[in-house]
PDB file of C-alpha atoms in Angstrom:
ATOM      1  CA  UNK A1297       0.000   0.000   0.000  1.00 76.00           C
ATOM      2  CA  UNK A1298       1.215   3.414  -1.133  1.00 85.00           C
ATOM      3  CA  UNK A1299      -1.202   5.084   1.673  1.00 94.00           C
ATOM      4  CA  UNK A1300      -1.346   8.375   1.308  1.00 97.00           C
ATOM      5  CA  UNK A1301      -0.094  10.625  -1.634  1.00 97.00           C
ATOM      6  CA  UNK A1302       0.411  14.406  -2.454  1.00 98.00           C
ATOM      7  CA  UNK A1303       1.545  15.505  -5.353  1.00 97.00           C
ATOM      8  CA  UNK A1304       3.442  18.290  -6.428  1.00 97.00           C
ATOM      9  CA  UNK A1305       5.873  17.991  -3.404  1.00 97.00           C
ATOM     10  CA  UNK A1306       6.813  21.667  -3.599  1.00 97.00           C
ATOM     11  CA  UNK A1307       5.130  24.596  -5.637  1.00 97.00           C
ATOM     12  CA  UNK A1308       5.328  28.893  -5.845  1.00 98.00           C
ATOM     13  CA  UNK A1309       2.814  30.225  -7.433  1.00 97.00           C
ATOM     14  CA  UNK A1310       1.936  34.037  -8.386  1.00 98.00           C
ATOM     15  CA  UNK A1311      -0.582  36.379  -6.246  1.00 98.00           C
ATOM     16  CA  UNK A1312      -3.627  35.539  -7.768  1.00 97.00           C
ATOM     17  CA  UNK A1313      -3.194  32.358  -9.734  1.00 97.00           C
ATOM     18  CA  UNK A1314      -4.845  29.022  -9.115  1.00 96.00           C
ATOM     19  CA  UNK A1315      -4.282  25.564  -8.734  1.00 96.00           C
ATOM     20  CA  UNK A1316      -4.841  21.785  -6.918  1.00 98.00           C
ATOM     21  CA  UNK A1317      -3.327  19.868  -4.649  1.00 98.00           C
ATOM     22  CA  UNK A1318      -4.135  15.995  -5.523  1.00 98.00           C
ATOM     23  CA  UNK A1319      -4.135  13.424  -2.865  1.00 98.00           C
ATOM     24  CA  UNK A1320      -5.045   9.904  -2.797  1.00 98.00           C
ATOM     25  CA  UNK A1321      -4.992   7.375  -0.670  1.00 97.00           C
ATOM     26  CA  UNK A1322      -5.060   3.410  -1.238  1.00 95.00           C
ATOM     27  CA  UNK A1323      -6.271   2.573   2.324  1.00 93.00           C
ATOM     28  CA  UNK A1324     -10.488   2.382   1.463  1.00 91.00           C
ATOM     29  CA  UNK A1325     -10.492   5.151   4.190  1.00 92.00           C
ATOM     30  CA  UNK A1326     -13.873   7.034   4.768  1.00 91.00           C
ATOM     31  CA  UNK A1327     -12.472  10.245   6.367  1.00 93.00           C
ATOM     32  CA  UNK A1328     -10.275  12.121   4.669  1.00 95.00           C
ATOM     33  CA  UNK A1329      -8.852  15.947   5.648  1.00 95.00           C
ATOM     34  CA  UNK A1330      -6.587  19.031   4.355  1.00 97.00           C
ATOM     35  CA  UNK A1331      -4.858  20.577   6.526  1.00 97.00           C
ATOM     36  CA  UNK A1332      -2.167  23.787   7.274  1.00 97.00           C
ATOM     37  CA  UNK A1333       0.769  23.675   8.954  1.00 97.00           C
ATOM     38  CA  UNK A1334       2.404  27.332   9.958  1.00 94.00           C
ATOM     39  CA  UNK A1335       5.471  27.880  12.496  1.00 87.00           C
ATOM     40  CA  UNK A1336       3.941  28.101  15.990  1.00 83.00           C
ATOM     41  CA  UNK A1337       0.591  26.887  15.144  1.00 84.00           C
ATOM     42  CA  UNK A1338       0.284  23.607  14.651  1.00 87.00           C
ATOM     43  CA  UNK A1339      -2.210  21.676  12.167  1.00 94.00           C
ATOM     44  CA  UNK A1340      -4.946  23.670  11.504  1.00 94.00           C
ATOM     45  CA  UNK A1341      -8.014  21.671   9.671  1.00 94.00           C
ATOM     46  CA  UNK A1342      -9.257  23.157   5.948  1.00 96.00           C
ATOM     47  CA  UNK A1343     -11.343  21.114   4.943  1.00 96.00           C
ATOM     48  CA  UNK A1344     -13.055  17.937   5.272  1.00 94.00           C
ATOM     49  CA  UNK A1345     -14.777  14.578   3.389  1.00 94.00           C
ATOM     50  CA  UNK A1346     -16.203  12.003   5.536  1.00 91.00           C
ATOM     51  CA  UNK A1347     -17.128   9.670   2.719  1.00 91.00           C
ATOM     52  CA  UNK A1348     -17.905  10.523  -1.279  1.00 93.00           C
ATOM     53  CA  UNK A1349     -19.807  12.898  -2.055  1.00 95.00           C
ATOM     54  CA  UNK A1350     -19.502  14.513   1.358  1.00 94.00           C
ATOM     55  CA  UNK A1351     -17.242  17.779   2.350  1.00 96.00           C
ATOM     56  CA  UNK A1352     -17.865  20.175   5.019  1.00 94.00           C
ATOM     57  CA  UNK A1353     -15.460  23.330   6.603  1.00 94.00           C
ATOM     58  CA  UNK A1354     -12.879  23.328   9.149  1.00 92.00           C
ATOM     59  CA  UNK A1355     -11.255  25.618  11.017  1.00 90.00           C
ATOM     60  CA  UNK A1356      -9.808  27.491   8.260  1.00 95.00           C
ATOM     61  CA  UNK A1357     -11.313  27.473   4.810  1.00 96.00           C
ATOM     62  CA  UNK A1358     -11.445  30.705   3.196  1.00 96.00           C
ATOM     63  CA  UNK A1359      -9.681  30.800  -0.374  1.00 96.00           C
ATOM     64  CA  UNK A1360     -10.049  27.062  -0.782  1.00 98.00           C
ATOM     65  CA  UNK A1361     -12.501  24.385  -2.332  1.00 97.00           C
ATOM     66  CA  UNK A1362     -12.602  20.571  -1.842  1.00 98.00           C
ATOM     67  CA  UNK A1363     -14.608  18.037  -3.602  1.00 96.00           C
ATOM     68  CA  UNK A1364     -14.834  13.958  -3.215  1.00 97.00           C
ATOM     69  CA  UNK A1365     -16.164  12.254  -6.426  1.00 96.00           C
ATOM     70  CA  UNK A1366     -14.732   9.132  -5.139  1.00 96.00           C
ATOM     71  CA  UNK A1367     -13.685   7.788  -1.891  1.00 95.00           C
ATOM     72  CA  UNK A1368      -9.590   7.785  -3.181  1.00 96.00           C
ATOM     73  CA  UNK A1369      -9.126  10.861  -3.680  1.00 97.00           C
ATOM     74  CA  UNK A1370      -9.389  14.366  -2.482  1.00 98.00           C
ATOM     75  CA  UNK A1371      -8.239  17.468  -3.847  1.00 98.00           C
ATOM     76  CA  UNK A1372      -7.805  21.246  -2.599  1.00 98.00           C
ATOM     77  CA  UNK A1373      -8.169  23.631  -4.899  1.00 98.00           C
ATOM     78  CA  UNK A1374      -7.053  27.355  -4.261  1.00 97.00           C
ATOM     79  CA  UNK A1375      -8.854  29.721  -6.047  1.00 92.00           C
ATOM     80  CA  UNK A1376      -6.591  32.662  -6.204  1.00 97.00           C
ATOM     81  CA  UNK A1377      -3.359  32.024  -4.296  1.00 97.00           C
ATOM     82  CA  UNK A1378      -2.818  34.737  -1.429  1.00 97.00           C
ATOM     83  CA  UNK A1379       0.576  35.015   0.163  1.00 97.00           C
ATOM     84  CA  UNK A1380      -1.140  34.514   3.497  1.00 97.00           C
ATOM     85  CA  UNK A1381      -1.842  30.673   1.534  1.00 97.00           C
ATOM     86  CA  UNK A1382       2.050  30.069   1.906  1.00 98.00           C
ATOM     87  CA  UNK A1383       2.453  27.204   4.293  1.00 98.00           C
ATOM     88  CA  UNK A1384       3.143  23.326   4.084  1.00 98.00           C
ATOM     89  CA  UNK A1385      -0.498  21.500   3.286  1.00 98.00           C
ATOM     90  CA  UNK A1386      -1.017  17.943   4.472  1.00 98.00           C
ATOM     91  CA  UNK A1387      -3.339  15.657   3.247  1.00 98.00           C
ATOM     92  CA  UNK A1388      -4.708  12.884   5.450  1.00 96.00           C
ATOM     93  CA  UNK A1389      -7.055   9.883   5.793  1.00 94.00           C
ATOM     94  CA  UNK A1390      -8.707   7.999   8.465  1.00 91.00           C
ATOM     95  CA  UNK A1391     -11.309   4.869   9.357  1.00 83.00           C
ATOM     96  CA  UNK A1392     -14.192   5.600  11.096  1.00 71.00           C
ATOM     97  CA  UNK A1393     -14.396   5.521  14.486  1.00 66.00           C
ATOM     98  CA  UNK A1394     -16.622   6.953  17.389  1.00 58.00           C
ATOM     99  CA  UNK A1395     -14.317   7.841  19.584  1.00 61.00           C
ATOM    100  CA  UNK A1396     -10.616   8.502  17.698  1.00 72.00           C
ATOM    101  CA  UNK A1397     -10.090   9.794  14.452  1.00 82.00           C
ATOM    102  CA  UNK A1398      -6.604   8.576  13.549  1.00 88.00           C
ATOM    103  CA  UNK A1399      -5.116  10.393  11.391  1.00 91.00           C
ATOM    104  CA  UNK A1400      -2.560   8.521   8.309  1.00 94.00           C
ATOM    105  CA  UNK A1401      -1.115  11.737   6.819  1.00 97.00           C
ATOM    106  CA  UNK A1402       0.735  12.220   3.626  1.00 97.00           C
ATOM    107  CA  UNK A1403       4.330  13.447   3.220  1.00 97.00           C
ATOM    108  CA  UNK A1404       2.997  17.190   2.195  1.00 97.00           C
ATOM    109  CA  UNK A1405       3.098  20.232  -0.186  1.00 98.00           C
ATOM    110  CA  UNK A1406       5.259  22.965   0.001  1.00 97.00           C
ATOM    111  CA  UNK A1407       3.566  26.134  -1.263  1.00 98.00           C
ATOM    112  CA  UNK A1408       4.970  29.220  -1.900  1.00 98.00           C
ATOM    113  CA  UNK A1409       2.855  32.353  -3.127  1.00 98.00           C
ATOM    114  CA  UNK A1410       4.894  35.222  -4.082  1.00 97.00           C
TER     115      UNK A1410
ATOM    116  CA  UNK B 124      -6.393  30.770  20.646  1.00 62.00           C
ATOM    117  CA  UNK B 125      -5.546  26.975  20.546  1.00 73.00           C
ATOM    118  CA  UNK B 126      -7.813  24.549  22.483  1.00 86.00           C
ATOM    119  CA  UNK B 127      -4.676  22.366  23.290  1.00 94.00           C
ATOM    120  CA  UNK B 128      -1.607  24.234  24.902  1.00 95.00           C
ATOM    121  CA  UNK B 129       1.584  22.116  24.293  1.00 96.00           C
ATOM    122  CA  UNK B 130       4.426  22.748  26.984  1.00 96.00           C
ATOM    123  CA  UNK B 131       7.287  23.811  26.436  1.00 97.00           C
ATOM    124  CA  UNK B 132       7.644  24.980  22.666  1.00 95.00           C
ATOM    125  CA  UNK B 133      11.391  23.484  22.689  1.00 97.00           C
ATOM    126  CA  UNK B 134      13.238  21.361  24.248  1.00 97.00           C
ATOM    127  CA  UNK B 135      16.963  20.463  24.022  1.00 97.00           C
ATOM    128  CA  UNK B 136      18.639  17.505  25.977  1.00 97.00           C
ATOM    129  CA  UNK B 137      21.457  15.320  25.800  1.00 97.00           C
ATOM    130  CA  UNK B 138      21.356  11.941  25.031  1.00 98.00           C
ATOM    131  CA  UNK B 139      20.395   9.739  28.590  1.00 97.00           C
ATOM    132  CA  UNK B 140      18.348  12.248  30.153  1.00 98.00           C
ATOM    133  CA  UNK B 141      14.456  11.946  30.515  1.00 98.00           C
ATOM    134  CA  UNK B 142      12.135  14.650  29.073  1.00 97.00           C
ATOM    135  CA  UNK B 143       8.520  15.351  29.527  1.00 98.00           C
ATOM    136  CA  UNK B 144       6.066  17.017  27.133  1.00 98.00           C
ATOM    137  CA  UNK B 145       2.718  18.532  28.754  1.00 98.00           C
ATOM    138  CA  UNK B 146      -0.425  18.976  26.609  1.00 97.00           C
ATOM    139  CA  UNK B 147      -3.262  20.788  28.406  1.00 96.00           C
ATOM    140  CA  UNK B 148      -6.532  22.334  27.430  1.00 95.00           C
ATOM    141  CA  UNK B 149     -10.019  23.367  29.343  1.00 93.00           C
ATOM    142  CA  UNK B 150     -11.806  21.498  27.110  1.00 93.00           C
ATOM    143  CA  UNK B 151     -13.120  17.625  27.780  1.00 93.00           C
ATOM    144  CA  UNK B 152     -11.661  15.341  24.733  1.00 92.00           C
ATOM    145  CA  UNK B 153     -13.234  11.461  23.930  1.00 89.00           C
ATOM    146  CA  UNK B 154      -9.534  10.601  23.441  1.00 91.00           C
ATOM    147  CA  UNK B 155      -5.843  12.712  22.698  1.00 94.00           C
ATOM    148  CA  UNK B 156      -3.500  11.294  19.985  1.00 95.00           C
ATOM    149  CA  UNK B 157       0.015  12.269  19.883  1.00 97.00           C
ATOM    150  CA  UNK B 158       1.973  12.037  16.825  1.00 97.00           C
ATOM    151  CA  UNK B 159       6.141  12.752  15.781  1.00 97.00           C
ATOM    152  CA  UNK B 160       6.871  14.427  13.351  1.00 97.00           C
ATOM    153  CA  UNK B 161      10.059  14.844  11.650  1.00 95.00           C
ATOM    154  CA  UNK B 162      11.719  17.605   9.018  1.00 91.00           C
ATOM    155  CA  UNK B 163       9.756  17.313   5.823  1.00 92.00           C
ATOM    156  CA  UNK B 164       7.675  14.363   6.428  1.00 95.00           C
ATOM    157  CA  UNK B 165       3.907  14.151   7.645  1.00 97.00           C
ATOM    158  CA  UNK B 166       2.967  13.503  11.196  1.00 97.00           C
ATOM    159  CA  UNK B 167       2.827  10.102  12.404  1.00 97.00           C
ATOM    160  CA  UNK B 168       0.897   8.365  15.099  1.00 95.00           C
ATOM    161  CA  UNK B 169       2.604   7.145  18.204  1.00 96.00           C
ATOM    162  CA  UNK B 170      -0.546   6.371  20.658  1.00 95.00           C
ATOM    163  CA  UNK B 171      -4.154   7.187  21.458  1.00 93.00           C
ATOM    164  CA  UNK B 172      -5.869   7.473  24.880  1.00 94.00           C
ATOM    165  CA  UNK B 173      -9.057   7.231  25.313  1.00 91.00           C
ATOM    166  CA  UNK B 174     -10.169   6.516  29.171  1.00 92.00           C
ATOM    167  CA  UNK B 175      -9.338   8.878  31.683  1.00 94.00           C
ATOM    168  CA  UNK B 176      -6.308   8.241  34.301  1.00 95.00           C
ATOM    169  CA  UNK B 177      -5.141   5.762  31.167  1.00 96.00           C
ATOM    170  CA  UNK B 178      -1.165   5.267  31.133  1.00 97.00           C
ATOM    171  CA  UNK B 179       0.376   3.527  27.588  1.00 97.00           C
ATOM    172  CA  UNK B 180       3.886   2.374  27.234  1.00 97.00           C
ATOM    173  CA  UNK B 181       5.666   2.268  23.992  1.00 95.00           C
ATOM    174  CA  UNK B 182       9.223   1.023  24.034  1.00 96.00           C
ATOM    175  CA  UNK B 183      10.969   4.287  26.480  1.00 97.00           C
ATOM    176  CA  UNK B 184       7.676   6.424  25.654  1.00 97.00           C
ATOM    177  CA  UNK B 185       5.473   6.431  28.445  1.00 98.00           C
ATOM    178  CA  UNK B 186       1.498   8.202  27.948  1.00 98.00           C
ATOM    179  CA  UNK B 187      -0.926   9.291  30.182  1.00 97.00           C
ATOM    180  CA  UNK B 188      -4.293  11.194  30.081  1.00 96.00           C
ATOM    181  CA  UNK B 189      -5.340  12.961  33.030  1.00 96.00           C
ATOM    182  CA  UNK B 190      -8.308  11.797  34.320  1.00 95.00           C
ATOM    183  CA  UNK B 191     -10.570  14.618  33.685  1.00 95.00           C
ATOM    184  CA  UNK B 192      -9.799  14.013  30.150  1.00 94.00           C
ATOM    185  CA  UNK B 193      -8.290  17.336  29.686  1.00 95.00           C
ATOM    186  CA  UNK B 194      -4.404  16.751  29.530  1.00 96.00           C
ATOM    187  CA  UNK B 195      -2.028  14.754  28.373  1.00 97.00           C
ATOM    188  CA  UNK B 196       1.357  13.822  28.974  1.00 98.00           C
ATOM    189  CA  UNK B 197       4.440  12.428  26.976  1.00 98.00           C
ATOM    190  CA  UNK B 198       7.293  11.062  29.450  1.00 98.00           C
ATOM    191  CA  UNK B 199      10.729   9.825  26.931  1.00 97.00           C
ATOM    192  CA  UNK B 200      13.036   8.259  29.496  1.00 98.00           C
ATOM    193  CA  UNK B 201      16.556   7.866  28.362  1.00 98.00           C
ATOM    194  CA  UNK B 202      16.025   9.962  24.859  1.00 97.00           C
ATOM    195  CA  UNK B 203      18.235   9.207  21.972  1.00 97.00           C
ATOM    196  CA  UNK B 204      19.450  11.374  18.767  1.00 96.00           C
ATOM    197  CA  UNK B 205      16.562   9.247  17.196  1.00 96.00           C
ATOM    198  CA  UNK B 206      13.810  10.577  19.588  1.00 97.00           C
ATOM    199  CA  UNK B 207      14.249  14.228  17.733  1.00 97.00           C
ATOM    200  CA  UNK B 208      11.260  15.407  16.169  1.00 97.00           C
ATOM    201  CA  UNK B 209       8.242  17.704  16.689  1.00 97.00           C
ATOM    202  CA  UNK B 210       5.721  16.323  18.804  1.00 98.00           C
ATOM    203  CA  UNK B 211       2.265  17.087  18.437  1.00 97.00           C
ATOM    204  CA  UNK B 212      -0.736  16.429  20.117  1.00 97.00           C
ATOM    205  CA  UNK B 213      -4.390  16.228  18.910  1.00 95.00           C
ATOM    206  CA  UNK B 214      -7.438  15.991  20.665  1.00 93.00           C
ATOM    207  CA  UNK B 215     -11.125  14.655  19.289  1.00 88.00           C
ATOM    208  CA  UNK B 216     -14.664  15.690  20.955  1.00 81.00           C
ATOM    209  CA  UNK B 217     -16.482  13.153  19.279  1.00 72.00           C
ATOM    210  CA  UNK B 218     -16.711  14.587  15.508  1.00 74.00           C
ATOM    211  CA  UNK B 219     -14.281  13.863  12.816  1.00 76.00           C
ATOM    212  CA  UNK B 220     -12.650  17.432  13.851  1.00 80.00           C
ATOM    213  CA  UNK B 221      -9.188  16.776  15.566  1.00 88.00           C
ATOM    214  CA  UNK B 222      -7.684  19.945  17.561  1.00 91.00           C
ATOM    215  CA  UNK B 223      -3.839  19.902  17.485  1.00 94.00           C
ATOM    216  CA  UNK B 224      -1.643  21.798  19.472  1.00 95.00           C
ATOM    217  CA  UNK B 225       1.335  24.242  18.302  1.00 95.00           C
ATOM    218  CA  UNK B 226       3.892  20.942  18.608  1.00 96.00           C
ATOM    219  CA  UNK B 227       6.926  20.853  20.924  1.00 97.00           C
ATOM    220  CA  UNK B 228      10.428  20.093  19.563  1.00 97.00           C
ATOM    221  CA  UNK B 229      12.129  17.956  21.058  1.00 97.00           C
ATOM    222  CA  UNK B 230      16.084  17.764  19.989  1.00 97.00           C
ATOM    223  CA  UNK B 231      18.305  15.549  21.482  1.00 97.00           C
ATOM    224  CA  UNK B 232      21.665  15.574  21.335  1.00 97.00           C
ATOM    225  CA  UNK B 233      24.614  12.659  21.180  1.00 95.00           C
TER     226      UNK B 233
END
């Protein structure tokens, strides 16, 4: 099993252009997240899928769509990249569970807006 | 404002000595994950607690959740060069939504 994989590994993009960040994962997971990582402040949550079909907001997702056509995969889209969007973005998947979400995350993108 | 504090932001040791890493919030969790995570890689998962006044053992990592089910603890006894990482824990209030806290790093030294 591959788990879970992001693709590009590293990216800078232009104020105001757009583009997706694919992930996948092999695991038949139900849950699966986007997430932010900035110095100091830990993983904040984007977005979310728990199962195709299904996406709902997190904590942070302002400048950014999601969409899950099938239960693989799960890509963030930015609609016009911000330089306040510069950060490393994680992807990650998890089984269902009532009581712990364990989270199987993917080796993440490096973004750089300029 | 974080719901999960992590304590202290950085830590730096030498190899042998025995380091602990507090993770507290006000808030009541159904369990607290903690996860490593090291330079350019995604997190991974170490351990999850779920009952409160639970201790886990992994190897020289030792876990506890307090028994309120507010805090968490991470005790490494006798670190190594290969315990260095950023630690990060992550707490779940029965939706999908995990809360993470700001990570402590942890670097020890041979």
């Amino acid at each position: 099993n591959a788990g879970v994989t992001q693709t590009p590994k590293f990216q800078v993009l232009k104020t105001g252009q757009s583009m997706t960040l694919q992930c996948a994962q092999d695991m038949n997971h139900e849950y699966m997240s986007w997430y932010r990582q900035d110095p100091g402040m830990g993983l904040r949550l984007i977005h979310y899928s728990v199962g195709a079909g299904i996406t709902d907001q997190g904590e942070v997702p302002n400048g950014y769509n999601v969409s899950r056509s099938t239960t693989e995969d799960f890509p963030l889209r930015l609609l016009s990249a911000a330089p306040s969007q510069t950060s490393v973005y994680f992807c990650a998947s998890s089984y269902s569970s009532r009581v712990a979400y364990e989270q199987y995350f993917g080796p993440g993108t490096r973004l750089t807006v300029t | 404002t974080q719901l999960l504090e992590q304590s202290p932001q950085f830590l730096s040791i030498q190899e042998g000595e025995n380091l602990t890493v507090y993770c507290n919030s006000s808030s009541v969790f159904s369990s607290l994950q903690w996860y490593r995570q090291e330079p350019g890689e995604g997190p991974v998962l170490l351990v999850t607690v779920v009952t409160g006044g639970e201790v886990k053992k992994l190897k020289r990592l030792t876990f506890q959740f307090g028994d309120a089910r507010k805090d968490s603890s991470l005790h490494i006894t006798a670190a190594q060069p290969g315990d260095t990482g950023l630690y990060l824990c992550a707490g779940a209030m029965g939706d999908y939504k995990l809360s993470f806290g700001a990570g402590t790093t942890v670097t020890v030294r041979a």
